[in-house]
PDB file of C-alpha atoms in Angstrom:
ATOM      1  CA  UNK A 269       6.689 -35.275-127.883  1.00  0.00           C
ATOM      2  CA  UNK A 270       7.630 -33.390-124.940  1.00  0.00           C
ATOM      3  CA  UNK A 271       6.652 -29.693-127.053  1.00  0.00           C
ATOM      4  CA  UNK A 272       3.144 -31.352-128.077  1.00  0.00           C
ATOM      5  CA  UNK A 273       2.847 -31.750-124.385  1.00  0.00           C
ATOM      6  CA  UNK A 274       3.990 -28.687-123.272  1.00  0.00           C
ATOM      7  CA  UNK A 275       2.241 -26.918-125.905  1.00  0.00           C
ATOM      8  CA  UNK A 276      -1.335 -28.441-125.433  1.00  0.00           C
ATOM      9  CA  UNK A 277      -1.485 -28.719-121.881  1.00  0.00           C
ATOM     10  CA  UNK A 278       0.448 -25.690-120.056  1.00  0.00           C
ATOM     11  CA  UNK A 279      -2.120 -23.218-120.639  1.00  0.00           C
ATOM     12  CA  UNK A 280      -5.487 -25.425-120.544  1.00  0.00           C
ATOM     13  CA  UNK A 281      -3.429 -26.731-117.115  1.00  0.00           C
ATOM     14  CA  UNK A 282      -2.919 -22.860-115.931  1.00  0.00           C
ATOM     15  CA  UNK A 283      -6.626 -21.814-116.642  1.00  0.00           C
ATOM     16  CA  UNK A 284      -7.998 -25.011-115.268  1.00  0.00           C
ATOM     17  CA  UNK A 285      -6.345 -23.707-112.040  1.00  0.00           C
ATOM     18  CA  UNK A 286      -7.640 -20.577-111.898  1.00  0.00           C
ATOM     19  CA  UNK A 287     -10.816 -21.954-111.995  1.00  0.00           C
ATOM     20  CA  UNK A 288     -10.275 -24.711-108.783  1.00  0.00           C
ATOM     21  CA  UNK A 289      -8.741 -21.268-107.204  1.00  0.00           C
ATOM     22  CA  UNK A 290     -11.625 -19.176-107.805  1.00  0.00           C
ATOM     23  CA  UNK A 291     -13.467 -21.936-107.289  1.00  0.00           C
ATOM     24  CA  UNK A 292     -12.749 -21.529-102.969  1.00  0.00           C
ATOM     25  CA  UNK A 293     -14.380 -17.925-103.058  1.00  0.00           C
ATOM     26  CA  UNK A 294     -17.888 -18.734-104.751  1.00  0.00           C
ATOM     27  CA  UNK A 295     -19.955 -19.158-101.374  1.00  0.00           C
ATOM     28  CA  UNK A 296     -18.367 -15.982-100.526  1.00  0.00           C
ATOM     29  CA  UNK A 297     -20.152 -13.021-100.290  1.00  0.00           C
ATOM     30  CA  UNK A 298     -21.359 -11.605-103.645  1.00  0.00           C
ATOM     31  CA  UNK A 299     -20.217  -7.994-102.086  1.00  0.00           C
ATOM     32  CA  UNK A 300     -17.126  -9.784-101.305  1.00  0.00           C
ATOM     33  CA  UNK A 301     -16.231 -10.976-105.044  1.00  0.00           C
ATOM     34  CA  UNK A 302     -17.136  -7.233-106.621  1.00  0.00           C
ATOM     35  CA  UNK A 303     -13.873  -6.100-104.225  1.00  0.00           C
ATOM     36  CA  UNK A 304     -10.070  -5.787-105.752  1.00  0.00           C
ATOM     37  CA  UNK A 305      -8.567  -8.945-104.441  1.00  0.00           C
ATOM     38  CA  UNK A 306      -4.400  -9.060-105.138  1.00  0.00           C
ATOM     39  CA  UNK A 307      -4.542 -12.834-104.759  1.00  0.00           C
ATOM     40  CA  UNK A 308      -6.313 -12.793-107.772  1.00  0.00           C
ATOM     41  CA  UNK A 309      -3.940 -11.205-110.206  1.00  0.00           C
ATOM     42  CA  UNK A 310      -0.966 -13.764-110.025  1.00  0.00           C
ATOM     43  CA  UNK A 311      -1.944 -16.288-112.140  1.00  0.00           C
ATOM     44  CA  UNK A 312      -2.588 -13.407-115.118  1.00  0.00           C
ATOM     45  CA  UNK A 313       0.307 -11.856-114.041  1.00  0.00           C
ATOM     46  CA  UNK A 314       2.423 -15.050-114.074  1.00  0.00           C
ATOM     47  CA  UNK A 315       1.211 -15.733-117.500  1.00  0.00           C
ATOM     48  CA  UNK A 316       1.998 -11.999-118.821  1.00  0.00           C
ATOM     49  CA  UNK A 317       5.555 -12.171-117.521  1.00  0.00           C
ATOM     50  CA  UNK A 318       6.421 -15.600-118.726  1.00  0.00           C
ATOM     51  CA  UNK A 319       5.609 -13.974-122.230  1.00  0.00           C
ATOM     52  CA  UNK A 320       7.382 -10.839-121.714  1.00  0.00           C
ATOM     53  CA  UNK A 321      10.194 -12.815-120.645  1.00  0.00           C
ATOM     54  CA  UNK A 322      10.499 -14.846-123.270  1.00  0.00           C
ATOM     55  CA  UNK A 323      10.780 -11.671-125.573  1.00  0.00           C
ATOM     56  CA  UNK A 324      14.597 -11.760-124.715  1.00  0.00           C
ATOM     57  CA  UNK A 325      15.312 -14.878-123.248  1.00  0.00           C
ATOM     58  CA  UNK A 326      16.968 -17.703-125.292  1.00  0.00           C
ATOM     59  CA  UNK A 327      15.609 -20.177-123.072  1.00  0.00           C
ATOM     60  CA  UNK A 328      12.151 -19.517-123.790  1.00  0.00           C
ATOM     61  CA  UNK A 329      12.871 -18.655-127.466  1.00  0.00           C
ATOM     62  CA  UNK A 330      14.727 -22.485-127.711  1.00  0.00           C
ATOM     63  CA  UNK A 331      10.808 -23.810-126.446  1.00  0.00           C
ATOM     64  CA  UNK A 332       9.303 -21.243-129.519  1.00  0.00           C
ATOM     65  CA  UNK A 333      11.125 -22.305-131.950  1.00  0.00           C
ATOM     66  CA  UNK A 334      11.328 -26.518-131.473  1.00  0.00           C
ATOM     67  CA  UNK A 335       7.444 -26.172-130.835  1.00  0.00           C
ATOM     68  CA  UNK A 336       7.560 -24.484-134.022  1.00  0.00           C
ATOM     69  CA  UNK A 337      10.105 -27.391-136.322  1.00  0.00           C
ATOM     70  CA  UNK A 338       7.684 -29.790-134.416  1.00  0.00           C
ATOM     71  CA  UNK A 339       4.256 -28.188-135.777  1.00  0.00           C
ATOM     72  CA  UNK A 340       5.600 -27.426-139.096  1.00  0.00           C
ATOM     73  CA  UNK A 341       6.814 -31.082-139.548  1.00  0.00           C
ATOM     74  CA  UNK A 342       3.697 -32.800-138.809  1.00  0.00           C
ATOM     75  CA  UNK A 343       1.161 -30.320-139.822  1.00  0.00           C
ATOM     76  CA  UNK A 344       0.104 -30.342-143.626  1.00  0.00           C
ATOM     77  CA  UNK A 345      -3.243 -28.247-143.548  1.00  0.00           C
ATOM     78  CA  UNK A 346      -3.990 -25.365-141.356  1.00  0.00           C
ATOM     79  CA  UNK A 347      -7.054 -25.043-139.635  1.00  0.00           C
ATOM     80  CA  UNK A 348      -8.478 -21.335-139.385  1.00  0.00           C
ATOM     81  CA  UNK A 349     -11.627 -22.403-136.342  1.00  0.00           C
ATOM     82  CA  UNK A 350      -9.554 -20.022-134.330  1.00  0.00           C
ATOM     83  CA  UNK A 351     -11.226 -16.999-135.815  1.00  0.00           C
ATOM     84  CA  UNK A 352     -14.501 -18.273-135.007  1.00  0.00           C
ATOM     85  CA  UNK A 353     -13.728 -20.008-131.301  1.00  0.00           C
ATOM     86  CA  UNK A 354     -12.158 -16.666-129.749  1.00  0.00           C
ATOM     87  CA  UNK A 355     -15.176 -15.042-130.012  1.00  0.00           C
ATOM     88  CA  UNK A 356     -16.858 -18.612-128.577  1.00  0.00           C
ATOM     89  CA  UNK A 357     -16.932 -18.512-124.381  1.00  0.00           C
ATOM     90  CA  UNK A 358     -18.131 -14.952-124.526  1.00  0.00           C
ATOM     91  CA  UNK A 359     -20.881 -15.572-126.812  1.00  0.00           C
ATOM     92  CA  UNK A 360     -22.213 -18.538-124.795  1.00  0.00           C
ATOM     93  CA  UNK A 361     -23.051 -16.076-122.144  1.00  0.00           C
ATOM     94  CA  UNK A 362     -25.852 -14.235-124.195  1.00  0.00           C
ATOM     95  CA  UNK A 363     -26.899 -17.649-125.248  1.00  0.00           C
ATOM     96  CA  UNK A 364     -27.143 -18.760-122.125  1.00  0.00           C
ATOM     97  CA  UNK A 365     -29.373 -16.063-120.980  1.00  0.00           C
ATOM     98  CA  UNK A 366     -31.877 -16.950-124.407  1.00  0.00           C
ATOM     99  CA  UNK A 367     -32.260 -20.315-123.527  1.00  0.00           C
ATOM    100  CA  UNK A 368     -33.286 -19.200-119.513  1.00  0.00           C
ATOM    101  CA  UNK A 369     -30.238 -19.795-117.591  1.00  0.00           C
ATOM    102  CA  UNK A 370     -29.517 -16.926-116.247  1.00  0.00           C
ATOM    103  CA  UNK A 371     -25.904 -15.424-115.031  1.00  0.00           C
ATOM    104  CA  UNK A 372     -24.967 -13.406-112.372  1.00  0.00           C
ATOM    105  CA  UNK A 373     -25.851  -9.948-114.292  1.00  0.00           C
ATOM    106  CA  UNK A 374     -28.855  -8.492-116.540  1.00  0.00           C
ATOM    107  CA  UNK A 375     -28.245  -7.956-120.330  1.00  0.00           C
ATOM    108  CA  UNK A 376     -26.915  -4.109-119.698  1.00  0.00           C
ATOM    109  CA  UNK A 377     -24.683  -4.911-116.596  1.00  0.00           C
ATOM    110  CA  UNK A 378     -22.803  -8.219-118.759  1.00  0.00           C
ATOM    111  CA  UNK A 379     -22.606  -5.991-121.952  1.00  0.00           C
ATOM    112  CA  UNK A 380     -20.723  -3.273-120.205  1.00  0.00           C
ATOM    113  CA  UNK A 381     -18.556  -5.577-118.495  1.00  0.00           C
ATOM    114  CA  UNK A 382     -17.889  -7.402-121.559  1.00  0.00           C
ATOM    115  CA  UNK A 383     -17.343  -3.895-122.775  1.00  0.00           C
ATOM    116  CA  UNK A 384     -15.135  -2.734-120.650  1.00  0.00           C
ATOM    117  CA  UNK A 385     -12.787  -5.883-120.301  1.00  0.00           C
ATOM    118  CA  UNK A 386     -12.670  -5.798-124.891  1.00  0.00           C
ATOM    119  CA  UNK A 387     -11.357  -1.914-124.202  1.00  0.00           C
ATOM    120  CA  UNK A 388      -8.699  -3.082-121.706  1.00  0.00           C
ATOM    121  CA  UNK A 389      -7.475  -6.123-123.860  1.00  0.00           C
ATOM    122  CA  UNK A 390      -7.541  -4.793-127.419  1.00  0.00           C
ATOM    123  CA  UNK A 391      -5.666  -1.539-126.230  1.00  0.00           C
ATOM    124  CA  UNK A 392      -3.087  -3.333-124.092  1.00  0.00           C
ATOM    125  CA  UNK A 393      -2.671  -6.044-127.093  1.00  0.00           C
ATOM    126  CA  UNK A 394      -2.178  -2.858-129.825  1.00  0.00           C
ATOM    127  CA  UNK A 395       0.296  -1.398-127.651  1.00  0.00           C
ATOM    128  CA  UNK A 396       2.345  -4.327-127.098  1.00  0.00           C
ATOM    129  CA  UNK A 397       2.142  -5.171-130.367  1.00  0.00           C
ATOM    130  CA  UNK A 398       3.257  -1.515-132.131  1.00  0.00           C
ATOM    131  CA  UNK A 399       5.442  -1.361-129.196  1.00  0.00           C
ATOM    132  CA  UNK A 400       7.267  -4.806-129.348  1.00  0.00           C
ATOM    133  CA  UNK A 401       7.756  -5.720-132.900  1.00  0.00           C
ATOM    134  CA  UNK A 402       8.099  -9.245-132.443  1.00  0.00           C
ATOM    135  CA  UNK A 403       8.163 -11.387-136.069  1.00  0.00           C
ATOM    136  CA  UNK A 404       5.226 -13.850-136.267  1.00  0.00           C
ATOM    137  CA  UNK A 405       6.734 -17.226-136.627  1.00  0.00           C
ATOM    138  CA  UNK A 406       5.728 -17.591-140.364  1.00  0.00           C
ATOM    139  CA  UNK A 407       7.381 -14.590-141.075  1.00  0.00           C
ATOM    140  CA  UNK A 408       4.192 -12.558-142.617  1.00  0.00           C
ATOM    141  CA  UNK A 409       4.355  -9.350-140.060  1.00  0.00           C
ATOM    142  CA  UNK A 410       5.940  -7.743-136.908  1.00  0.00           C
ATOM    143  CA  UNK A 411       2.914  -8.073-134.751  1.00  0.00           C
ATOM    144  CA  UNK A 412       3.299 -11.721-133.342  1.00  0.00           C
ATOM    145  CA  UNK A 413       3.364 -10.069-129.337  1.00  0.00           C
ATOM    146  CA  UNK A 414       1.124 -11.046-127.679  1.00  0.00           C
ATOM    147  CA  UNK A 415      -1.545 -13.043-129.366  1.00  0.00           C
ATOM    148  CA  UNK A 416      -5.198 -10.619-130.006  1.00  0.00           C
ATOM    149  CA  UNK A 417      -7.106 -14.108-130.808  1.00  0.00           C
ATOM    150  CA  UNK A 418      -5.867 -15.542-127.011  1.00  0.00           C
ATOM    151  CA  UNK A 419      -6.287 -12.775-125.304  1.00  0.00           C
ATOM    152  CA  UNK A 420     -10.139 -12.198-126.677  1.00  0.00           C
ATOM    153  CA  UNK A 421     -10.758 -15.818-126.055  1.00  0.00           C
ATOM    154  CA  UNK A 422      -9.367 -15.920-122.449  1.00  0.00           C
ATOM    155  CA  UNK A 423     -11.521 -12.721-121.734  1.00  0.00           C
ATOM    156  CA  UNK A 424     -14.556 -14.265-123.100  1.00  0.00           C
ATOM    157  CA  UNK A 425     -13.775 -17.822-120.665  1.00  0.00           C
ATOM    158  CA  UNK A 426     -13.165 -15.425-117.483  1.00  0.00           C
ATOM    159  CA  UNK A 427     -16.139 -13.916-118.120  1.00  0.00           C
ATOM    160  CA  UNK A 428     -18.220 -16.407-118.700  1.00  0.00           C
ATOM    161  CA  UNK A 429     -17.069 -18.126-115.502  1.00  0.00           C
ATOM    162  CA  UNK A 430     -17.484 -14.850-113.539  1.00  0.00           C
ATOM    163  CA  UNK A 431     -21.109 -15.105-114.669  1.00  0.00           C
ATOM    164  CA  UNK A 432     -22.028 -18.415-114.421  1.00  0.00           C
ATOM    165  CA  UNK A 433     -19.586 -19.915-111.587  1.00  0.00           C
ATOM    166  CA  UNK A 434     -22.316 -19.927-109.061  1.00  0.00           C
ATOM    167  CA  UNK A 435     -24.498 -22.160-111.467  1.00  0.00           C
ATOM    168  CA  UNK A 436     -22.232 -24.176-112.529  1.00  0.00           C
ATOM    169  CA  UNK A 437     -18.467 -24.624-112.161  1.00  0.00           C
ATOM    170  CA  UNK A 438     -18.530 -26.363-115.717  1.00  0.00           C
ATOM    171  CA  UNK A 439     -19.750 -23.595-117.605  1.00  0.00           C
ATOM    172  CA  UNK A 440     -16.294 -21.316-116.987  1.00  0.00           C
ATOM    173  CA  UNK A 441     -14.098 -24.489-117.583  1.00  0.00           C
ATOM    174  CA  UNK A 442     -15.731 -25.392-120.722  1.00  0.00           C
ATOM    175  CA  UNK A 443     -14.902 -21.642-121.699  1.00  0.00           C
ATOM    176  CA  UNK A 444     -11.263 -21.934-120.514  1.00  0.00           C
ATOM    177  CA  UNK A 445     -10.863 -25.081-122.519  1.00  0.00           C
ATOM    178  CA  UNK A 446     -12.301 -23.687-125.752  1.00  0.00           C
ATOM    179  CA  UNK A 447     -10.131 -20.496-124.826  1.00  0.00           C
ATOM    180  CA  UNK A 448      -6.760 -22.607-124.305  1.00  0.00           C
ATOM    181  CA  UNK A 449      -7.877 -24.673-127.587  1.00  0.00           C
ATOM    182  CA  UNK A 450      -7.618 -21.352-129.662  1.00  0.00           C
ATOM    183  CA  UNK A 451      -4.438 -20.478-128.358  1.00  0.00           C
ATOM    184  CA  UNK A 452      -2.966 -24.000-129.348  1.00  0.00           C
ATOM    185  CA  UNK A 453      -4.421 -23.256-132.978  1.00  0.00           C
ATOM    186  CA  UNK A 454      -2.800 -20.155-132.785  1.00  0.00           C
ATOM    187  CA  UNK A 455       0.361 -22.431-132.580  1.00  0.00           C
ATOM    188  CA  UNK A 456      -0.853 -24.499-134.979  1.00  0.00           C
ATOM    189  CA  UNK A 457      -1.683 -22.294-137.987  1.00  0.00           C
ATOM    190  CA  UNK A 458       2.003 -20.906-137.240  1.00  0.00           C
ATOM    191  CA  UNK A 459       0.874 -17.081-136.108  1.00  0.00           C
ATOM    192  CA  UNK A 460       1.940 -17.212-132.839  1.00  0.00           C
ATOM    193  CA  UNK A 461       4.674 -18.296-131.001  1.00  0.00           C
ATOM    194  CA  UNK A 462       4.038 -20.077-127.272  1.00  0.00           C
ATOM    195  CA  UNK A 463       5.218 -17.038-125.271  1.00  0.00           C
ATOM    196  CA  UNK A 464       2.756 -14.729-127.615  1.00  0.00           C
ATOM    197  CA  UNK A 465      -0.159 -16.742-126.622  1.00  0.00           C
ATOM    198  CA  UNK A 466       0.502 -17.555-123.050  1.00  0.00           C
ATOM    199  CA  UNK A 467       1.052 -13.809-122.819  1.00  0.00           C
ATOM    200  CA  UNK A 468      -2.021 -12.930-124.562  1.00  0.00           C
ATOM    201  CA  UNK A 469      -3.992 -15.505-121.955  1.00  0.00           C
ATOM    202  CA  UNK A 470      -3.261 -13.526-118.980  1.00  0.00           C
ATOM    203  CA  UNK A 471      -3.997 -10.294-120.250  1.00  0.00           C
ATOM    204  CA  UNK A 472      -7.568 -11.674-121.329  1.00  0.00           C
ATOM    205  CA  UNK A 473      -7.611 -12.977-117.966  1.00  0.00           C
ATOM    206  CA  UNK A 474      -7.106  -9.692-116.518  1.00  0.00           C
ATOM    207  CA  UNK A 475      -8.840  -7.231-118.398  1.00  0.00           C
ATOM    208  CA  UNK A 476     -12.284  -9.307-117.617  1.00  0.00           C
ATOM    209  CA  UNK A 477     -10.990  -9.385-113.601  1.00  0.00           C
ATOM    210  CA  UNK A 478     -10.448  -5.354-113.807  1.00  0.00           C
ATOM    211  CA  UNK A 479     -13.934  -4.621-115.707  1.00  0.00           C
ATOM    212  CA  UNK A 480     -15.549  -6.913-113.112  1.00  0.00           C
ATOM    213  CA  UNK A 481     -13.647  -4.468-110.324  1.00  0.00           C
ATOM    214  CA  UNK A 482     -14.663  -1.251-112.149  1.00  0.00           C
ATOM    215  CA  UNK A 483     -17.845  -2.026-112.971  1.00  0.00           C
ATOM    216  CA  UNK A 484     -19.716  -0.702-109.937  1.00  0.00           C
ATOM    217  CA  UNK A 485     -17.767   3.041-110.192  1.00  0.00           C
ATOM    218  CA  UNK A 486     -18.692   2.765-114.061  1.00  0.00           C
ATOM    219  CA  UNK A 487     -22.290   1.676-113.431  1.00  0.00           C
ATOM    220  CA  UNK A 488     -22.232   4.592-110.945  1.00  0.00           C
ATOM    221  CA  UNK A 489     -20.667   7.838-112.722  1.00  0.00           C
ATOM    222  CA  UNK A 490     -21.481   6.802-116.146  1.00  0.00           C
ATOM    223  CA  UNK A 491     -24.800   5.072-116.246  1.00  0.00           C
ATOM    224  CA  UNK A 492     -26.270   6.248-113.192  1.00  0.00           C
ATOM    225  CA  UNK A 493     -29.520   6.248-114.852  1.00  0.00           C
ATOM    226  CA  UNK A 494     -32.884   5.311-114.706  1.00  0.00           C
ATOM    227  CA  UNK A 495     -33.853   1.702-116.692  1.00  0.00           C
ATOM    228  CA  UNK A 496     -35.585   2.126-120.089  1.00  0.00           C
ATOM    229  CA  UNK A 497     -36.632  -0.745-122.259  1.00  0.00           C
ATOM    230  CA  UNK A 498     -33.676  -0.136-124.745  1.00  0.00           C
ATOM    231  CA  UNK A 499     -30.163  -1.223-124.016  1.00  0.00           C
ATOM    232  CA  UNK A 500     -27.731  -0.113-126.116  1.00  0.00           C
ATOM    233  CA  UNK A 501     -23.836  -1.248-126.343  1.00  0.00           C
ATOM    234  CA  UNK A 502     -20.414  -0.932-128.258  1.00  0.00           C
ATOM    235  CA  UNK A 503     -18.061  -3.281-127.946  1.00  0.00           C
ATOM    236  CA  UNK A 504     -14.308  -3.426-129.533  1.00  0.00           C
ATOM    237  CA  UNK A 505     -12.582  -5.901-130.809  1.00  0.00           C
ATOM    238  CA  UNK A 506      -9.571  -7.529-132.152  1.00  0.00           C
ATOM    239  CA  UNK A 507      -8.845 -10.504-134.364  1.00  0.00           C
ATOM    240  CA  UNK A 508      -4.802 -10.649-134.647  1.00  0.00           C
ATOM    241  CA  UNK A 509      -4.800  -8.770-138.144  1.00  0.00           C
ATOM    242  CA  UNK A 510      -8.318  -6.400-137.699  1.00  0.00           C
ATOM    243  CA  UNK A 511      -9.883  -4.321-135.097  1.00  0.00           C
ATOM    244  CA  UNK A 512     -12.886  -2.749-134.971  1.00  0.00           C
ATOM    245  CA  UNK A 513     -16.269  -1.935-132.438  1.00  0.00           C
ATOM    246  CA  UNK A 514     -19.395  -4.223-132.140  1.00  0.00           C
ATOM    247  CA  UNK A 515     -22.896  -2.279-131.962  1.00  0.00           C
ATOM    248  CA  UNK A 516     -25.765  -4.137-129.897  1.00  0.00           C
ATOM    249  CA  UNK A 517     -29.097  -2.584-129.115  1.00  0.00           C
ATOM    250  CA  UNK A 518     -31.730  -4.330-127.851  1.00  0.00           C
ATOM    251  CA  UNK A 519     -35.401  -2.785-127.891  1.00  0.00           C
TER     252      UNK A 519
END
């Protein structure tokens, strides 16, 4: 009982903080919010080292592996919704926007942000995972560390919260539960072990919270152009087994 627990809630629980945290600096200024704020990376940072941690440490590897005897003893038919919700809190953003509730950025400014944070993620996630070798827990490749599916879906929920947190505080948590919801069926369908998807939560976190910081010196030096009607955008991405880059162009 106390694994299901652990399992279901400690990384909803984490995320649901961040939000009441960020939460205190909304009616700050907007100028305010664009600026690198330390405060702002321990929670991610938290989450990252409890995962790299656990690479080594019996402790957390005990947790891994009873979560695991617990799933694989009550679970009889796996449930795949993961590869579909990562991609989930990210996507609500550009639906949001179609049905006329408008974020924080236009369609250019959120697609190169969103850009931006799927370049950080899927290249820190491929690098920890060539570099790490850990052994997914049902044994079908050396790529377990950290979880790609978690870390897209946690980078969707921060950005959606980034861009809709001064319309609604519900919008990002919804994100952050669908987000911690993926991770758990990472868990579930017996890819990923806890310390693969908590790790993989904070770097989504993260890599949204840096493209938000380097988006006006990118805006500036690489798109310091005048507006057309055309937008055009690639965006990578990375599903636990596949990566690739999304093209978007709107006329």
């Amino acid at each position: 009982m106390y694994s299901k627990v652990f399992l279901f809630f400690m990384v909803g629980s984490i995320g649901f903080a961040q939000q009441i945290k960020d939460s205190l600096a909304i009616n700050e200024p907007k100028e305010n919010n664009k600026k690198f704020n330390f405060k702002q990376l321990i929670i991610p940072t938290v989450l990252i080292g409890y995962g790299v941690i656990g690479i080594e440490s019996d402790g957390l590897k005990f947790i891994n592996s009873g979560i695991k005897e617990e799933v694989n003893e009550n679970i009889d038919q796996k449930i795949t919704i993961d590869d579909f919700s990562q991609y989930a809190p990210a996507a609500s953003v550009y639906a949001l926007n179609a049905f006329g509730i408008k974020g924080k950025h236009n369609f250019k400014d959120r697609t190169i942000i969103l850009a931006t944070s799927y370049l950080l993620m899927s290249s820190t996630v491929l690098s920890l995972k060539s570099i790490t070798k850990v052994e997914r827990p049902d044994g079908s490749a050396f790529n377990s560390f950290p979880s790609g599916h978690t870390a897209t879906a946690f980078a969707g929920a921060e950005f959606l919260w980034q861009e809709y947190k001064d319309v609604s505080v519900w919008y990002g948590i919804s994100g952050y539960i669908v987000a911690a919801g993926t991770g758990a069926f990472r868990i579930y369908n017996d890819k990923h072990w806890l310390t693969d998807v908590v790790a993989g939560a904070g770097i989504g976190i993260l890599s949204t919270k840096v493209a938000y910081w380097l988006h006006p010196f990118i805006q500036k030096t690489i798109f310091n152009s005048k507006e057309t009607n055309s937008t055009t955008a690639m965006t990578p991405f990375y599903n636990g087994n596949q990566f690739g880059v999304g093209f978007l162009r709107r006329f």
